[in-house]
mmCIF file of C-alpha atoms in Angstrom:
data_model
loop_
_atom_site.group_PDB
_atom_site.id
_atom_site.type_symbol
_atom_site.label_atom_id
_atom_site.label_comp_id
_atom_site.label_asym_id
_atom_site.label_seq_id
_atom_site.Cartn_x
_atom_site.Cartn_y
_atom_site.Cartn_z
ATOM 1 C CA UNK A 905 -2.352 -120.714 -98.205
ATOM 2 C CA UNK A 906 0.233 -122.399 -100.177
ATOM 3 C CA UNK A 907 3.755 -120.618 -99.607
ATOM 4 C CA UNK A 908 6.676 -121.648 -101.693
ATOM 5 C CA UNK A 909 9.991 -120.117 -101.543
ATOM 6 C CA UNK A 910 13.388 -120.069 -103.194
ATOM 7 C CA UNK A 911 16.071 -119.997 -100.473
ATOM 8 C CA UNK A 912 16.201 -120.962 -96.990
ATOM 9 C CA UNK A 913 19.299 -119.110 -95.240
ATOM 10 C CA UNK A 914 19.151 -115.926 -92.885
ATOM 11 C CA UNK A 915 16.143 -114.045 -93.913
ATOM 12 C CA UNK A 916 14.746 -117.337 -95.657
ATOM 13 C CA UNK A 917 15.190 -119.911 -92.478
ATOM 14 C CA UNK A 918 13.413 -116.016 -90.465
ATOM 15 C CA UNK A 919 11.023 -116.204 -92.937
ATOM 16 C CA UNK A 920 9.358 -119.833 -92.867
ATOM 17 C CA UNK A 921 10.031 -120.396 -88.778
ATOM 18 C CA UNK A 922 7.999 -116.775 -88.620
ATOM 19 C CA UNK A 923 5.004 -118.072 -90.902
ATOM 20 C CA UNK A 924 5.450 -121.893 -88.890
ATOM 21 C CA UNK A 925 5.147 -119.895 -85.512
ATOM 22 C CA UNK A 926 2.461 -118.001 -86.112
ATOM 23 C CA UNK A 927 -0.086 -121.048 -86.798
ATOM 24 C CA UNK A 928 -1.293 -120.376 -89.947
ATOM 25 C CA UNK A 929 0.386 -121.860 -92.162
ATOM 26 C CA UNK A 930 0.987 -125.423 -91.920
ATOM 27 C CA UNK A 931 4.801 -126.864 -92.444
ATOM 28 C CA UNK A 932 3.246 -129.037 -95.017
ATOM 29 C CA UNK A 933 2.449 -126.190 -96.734
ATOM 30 C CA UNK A 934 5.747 -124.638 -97.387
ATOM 31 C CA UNK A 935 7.524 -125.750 -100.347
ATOM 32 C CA UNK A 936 11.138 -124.347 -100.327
ATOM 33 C CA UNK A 937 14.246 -124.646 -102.733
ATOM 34 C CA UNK A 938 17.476 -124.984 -101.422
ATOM 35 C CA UNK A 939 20.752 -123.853 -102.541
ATOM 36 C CA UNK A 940 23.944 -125.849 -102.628
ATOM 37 C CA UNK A 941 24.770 -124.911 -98.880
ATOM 38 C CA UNK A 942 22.338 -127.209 -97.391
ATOM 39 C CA UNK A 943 21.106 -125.022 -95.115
ATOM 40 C CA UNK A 944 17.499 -125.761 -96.113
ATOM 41 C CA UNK A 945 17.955 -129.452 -95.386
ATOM 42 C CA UNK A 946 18.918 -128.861 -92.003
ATOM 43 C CA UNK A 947 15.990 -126.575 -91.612
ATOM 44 C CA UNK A 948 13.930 -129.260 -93.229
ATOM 45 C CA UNK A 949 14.557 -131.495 -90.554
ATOM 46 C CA UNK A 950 14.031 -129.179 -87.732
ATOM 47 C CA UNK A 951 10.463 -127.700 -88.903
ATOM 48 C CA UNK A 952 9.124 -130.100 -91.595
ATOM 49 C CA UNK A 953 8.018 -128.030 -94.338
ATOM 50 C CA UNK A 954 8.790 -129.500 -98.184
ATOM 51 C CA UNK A 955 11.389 -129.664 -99.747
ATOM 52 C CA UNK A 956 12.085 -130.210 -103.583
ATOM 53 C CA UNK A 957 14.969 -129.185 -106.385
ATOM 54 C CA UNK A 958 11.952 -129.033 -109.395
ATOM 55 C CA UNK A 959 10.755 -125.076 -110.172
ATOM 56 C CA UNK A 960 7.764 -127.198 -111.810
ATOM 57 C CA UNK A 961 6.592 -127.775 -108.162
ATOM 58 C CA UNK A 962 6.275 -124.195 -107.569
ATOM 59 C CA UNK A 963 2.874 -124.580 -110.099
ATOM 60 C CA UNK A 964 0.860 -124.966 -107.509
ATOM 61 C CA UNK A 965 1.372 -122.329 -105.106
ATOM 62 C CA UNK A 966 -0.695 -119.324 -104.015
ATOM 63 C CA UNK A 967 2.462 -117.053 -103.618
ATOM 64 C CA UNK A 968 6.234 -117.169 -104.153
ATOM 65 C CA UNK A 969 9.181 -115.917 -102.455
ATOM 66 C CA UNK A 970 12.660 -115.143 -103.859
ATOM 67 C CA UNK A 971 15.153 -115.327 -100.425
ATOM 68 C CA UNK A 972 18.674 -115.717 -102.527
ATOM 69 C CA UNK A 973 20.876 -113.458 -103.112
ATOM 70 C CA UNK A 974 20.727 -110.641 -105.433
ATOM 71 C CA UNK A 975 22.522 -112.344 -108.177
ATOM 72 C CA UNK A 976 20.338 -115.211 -108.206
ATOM 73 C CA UNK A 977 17.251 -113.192 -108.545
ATOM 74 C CA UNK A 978 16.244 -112.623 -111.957
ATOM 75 C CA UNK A 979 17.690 -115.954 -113.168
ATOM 76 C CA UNK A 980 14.885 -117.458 -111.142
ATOM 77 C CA UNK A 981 11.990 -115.312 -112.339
ATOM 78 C CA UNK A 982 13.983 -116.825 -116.002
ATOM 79 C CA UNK A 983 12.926 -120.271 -114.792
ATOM 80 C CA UNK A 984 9.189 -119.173 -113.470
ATOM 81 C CA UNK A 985 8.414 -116.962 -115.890
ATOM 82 C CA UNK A 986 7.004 -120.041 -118.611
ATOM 83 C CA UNK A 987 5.904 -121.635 -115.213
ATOM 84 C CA UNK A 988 3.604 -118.776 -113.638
ATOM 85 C CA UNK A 989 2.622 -116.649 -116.249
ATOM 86 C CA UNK A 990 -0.884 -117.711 -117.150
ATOM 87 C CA UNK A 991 -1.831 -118.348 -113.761
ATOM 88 C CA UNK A 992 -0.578 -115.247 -112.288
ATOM 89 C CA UNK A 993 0.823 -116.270 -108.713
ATOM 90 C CA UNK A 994 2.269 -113.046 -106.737
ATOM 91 C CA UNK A 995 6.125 -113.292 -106.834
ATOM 92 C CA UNK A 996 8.090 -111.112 -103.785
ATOM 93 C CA UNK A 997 11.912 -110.704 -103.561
ATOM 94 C CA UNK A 998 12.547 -109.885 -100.336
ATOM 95 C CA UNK A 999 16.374 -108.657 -102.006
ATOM 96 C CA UNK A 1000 17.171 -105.120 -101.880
ATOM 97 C CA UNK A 1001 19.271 -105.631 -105.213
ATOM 98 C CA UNK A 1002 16.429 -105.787 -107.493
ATOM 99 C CA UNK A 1003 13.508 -103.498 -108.381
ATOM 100 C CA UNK A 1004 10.083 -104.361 -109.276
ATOM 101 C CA UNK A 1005 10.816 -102.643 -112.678
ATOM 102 C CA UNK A 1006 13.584 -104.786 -113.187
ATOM 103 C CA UNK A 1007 11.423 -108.108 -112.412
ATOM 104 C CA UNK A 1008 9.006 -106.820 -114.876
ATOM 105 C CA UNK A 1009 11.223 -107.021 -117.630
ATOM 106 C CA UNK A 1010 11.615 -110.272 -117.570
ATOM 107 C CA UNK A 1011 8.137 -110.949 -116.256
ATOM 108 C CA UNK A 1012 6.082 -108.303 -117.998
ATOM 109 C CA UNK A 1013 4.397 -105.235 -116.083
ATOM 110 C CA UNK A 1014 0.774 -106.354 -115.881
ATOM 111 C CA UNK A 1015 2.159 -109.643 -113.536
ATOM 112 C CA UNK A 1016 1.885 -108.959 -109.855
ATOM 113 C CA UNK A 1017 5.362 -108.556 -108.386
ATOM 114 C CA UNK A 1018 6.157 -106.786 -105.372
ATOM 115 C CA UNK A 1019 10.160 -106.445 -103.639
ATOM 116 C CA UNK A 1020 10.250 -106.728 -99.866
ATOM 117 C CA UNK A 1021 12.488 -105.904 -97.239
ATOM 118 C CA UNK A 1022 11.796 -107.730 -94.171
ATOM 119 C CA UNK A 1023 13.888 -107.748 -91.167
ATOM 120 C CA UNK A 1024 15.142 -110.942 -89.173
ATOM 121 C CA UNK A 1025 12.236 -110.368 -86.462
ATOM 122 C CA UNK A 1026 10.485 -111.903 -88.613
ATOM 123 C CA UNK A 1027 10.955 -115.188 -87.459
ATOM 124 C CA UNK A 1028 9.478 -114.326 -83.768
ATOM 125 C CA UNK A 1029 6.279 -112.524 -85.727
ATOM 126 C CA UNK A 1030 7.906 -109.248 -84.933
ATOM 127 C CA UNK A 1031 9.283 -108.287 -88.031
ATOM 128 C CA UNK A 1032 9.050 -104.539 -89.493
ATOM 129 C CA UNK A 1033 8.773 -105.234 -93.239
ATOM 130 C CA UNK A 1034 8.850 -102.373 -96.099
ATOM 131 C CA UNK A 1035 7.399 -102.921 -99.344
ATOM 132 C CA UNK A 1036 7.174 -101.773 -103.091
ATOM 133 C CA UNK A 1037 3.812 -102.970 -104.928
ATOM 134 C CA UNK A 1038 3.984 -103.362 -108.966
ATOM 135 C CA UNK A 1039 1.750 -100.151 -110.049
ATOM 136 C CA UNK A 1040 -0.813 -102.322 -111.634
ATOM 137 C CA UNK A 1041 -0.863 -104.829 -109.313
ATOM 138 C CA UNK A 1042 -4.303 -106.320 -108.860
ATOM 139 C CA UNK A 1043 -6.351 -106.513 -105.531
ATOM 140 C CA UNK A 1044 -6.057 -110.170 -104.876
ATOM 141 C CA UNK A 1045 -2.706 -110.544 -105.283
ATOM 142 C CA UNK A 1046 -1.933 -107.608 -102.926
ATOM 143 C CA UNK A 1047 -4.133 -108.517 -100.603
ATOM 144 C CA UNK A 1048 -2.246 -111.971 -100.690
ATOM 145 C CA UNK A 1049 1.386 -110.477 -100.516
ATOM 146 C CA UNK A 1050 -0.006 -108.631 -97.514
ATOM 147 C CA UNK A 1051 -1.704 -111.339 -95.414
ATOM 148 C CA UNK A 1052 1.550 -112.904 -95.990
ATOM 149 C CA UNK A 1053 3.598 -110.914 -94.141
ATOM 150 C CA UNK A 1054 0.947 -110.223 -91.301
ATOM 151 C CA UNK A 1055 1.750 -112.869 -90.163
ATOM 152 C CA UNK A 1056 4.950 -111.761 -89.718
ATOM 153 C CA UNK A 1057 5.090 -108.436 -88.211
ATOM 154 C CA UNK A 1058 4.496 -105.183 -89.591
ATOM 155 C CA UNK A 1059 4.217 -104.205 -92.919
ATOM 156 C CA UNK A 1060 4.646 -100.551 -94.759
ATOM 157 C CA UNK A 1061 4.080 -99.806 -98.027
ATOM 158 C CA UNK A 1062 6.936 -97.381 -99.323
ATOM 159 C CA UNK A 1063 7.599 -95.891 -102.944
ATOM 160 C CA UNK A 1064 10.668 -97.518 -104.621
ATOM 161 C CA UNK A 1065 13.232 -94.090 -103.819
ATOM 162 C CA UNK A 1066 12.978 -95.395 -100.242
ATOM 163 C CA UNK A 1067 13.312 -98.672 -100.698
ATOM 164 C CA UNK A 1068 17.146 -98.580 -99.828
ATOM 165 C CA UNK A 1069 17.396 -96.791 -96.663
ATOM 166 C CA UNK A 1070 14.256 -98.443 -95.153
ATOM 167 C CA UNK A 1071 16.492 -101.696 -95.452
ATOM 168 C CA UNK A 1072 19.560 -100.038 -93.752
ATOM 169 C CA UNK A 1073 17.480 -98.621 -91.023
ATOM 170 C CA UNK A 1074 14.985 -101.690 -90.514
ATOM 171 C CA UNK A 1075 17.397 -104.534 -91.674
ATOM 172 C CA UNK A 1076 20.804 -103.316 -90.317
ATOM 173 C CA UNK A 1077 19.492 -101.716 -87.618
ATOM 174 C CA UNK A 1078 19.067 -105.141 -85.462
ATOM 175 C CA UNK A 1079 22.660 -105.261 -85.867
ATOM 176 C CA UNK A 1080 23.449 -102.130 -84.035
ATOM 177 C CA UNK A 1081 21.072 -103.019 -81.698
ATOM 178 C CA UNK A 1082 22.808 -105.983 -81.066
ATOM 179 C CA UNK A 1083 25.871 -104.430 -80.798
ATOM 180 C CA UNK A 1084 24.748 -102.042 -77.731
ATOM 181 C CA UNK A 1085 23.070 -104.729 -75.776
ATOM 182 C CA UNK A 1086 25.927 -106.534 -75.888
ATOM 183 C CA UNK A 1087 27.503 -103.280 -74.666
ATOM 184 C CA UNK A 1088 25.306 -102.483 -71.837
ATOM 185 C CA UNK A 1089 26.312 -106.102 -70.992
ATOM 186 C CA UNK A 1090 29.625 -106.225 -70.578
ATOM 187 C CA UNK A 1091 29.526 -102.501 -68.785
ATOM 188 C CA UNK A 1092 27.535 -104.458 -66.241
ATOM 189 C CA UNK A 1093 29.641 -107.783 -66.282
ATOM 190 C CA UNK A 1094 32.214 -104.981 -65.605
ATOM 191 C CA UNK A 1095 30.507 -104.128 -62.525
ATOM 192 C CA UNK A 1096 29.741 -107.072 -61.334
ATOM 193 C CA UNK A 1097 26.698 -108.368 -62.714
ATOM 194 C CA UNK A 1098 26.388 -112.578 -64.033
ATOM 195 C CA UNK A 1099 26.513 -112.327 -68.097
ATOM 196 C CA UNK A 1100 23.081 -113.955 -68.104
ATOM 197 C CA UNK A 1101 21.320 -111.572 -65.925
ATOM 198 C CA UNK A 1102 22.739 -108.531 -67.918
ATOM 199 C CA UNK A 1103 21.787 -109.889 -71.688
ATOM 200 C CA UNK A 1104 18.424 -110.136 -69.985
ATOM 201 C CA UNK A 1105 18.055 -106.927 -68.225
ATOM 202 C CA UNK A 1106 19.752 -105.289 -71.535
ATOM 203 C CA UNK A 1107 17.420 -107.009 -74.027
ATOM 204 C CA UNK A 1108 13.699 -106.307 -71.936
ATOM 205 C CA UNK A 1109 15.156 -102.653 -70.910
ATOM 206 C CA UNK A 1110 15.601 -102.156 -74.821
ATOM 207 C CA UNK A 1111 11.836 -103.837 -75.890
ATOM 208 C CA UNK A 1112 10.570 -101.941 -73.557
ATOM 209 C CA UNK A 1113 11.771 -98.527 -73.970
ATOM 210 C CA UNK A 1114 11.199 -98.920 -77.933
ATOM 211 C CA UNK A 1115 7.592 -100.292 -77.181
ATOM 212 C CA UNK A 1116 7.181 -97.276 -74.400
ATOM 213 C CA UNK A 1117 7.893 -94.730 -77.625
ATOM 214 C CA UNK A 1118 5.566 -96.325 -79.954
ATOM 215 C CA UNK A 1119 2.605 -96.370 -77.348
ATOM 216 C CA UNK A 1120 3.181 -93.121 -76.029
ATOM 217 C CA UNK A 1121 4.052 -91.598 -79.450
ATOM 218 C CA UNK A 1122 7.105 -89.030 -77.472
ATOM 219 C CA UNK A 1123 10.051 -87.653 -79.058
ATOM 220 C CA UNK A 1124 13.075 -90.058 -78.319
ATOM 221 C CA UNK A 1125 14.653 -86.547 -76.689
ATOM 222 C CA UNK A 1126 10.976 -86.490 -74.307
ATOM 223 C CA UNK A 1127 11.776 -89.981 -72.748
ATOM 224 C CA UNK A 1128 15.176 -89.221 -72.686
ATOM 225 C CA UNK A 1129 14.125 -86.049 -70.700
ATOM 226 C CA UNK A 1130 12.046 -87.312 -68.478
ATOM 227 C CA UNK A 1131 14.621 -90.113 -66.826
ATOM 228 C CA UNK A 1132 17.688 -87.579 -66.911
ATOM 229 C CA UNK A 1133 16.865 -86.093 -63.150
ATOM 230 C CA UNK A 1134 19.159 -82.856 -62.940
ATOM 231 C CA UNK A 1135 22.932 -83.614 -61.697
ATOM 232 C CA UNK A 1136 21.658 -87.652 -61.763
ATOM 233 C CA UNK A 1137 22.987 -90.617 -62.911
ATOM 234 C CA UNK A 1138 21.885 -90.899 -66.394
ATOM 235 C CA UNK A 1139 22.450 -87.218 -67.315
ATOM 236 C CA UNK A 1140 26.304 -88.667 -66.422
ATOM 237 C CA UNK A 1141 26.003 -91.180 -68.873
ATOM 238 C CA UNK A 1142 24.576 -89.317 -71.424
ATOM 239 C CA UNK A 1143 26.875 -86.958 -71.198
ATOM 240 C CA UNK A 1144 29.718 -89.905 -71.153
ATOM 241 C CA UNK A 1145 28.301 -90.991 -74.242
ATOM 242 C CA UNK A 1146 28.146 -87.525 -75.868
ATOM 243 C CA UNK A 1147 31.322 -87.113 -75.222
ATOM 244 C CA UNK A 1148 32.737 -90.289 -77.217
ATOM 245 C CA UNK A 1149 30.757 -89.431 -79.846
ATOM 246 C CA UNK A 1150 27.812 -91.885 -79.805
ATOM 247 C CA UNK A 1151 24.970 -90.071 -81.723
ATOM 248 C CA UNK A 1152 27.575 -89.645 -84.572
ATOM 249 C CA UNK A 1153 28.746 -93.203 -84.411
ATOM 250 C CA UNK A 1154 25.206 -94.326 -84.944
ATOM 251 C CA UNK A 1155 24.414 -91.362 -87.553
ATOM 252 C CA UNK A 1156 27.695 -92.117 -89.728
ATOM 253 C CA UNK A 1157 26.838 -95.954 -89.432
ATOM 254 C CA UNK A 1158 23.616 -95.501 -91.070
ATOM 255 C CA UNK A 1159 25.258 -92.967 -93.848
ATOM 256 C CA UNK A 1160 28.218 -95.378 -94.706
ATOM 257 C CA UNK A 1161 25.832 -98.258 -95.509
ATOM 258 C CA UNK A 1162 23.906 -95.611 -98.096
ATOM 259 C CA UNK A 1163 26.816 -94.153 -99.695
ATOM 260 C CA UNK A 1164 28.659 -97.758 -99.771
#
């Protein structure tokens, strides 16, 4: 498969190391377009994919990407649209900023278009992807779009009303995540522990716990449950983070993004 992409900077760069990593697709054939930061050049160098500055090149590609921001989008389809038209190549934004029906009024609503929200996991073939299909959208081209992002992770069709708080919960989220491991870190510098140690013990205790509730298929409140002994340790720190407010915190960071 032929990949080429507009844009190469954080969910880009996730993007093309993901499809790289996985082993099968070839740097050679990735064809990307830069923007003006150079942050594709430098990625260029590190992985070896192609790189050009001519939309013409995109011709000959089985599927194409738009990783720029939202601004940027529909300008490109602009340049594609005499470019792709006839041969029907599967264009994805992977921006939250524009809907397929807006793509398709500059592209037309029998071409197969589909807007994707990946999240940066992507680039360690871990990724939890949503996506919205064009209505009409052919069988070959989805099945394309989706082998695409197989290789990537997980992928979930959604309809387009749920489009925007998939990509708060799924592409924010890592950031929150972030934020408490780094957390849980510093509580155990605090206490003694070497920073390297607790990053690790904070990251695996995190995969694992998430990976224990999607195997088992318990409530979050069940596994909770069944580590909170009565008058133990953790029922302490639960309560200590009851008490400064944490399930709000979380809950009111997710709502602020929507109503932003």
């Amino acid at each position: 498969m032929k990949i080429g992409i507009f844009g190469a900077g954080h969910m880009g760069g996730a993007m093309i190391k993901g499809w790289i990593k996985s082993e099968k697709i070839e740097p050679s054939n990735l064809l990307v377009r830069g923007g003006r930061r150079g942050t594709a050049q430098s990625l260029q160098e590190e992985l070896g994919f192609q790189l050009t500055s001519e939309t013409s090149d995109f011709k000959e590609m089985d599927i194409i990407f738009l990783a720029v921001n939202t601004p940027l989008i529909l300008p490109i389809l602009n340049e594609l649209k005499g470019l792709v038209e006839t041969s029907s190549i599967p264009i994805v934004s992977v921006s939250a900023g524009v809907s397929v029906k807006e793509m398709q009024e500059i592209m037309g609503d029998k071409y197969p278009l589909a807007q994707a929200i990946p999240n940066t996991p992507v680039q360690i073939n871990e990724g939890m992807t949503g996506i919205v299909f064009a209505e009409n959208i052919d069988k070959k081209a989805k099945e394309t779009i989706q082998f695409s992002f197989d290789l990537l992770g997980d992928l979930v069709e959604i309809s387009e009303d749920k489009i925007g708080i998939f990509g708060t919960l799924a592409g924010c989220g890592p950031a929150f995540v972030d934020v408490f491991m780094e957390s849980l870190a510093d509580g155990a510098v605090l206490n003694g522990m070497d920073r390297d140690m607790a990053y690790q013990v904070a990251a695996k205790m995190v995969s694992s716990s998430a990976n224990l509730l999607l195997k088992t298929g318990k409530h979050p409140g069940e596994l909770k449950d069944g580590v909170t002994s009565p008058g133990g340790t953790t029922i302490k720190g639960v309560t200590a983070l009851e008490k400064e407010g944490f399930r709000y915190a979380t809950i009111n960071a997710i709502d602020t993004i929507m109503k932003s």
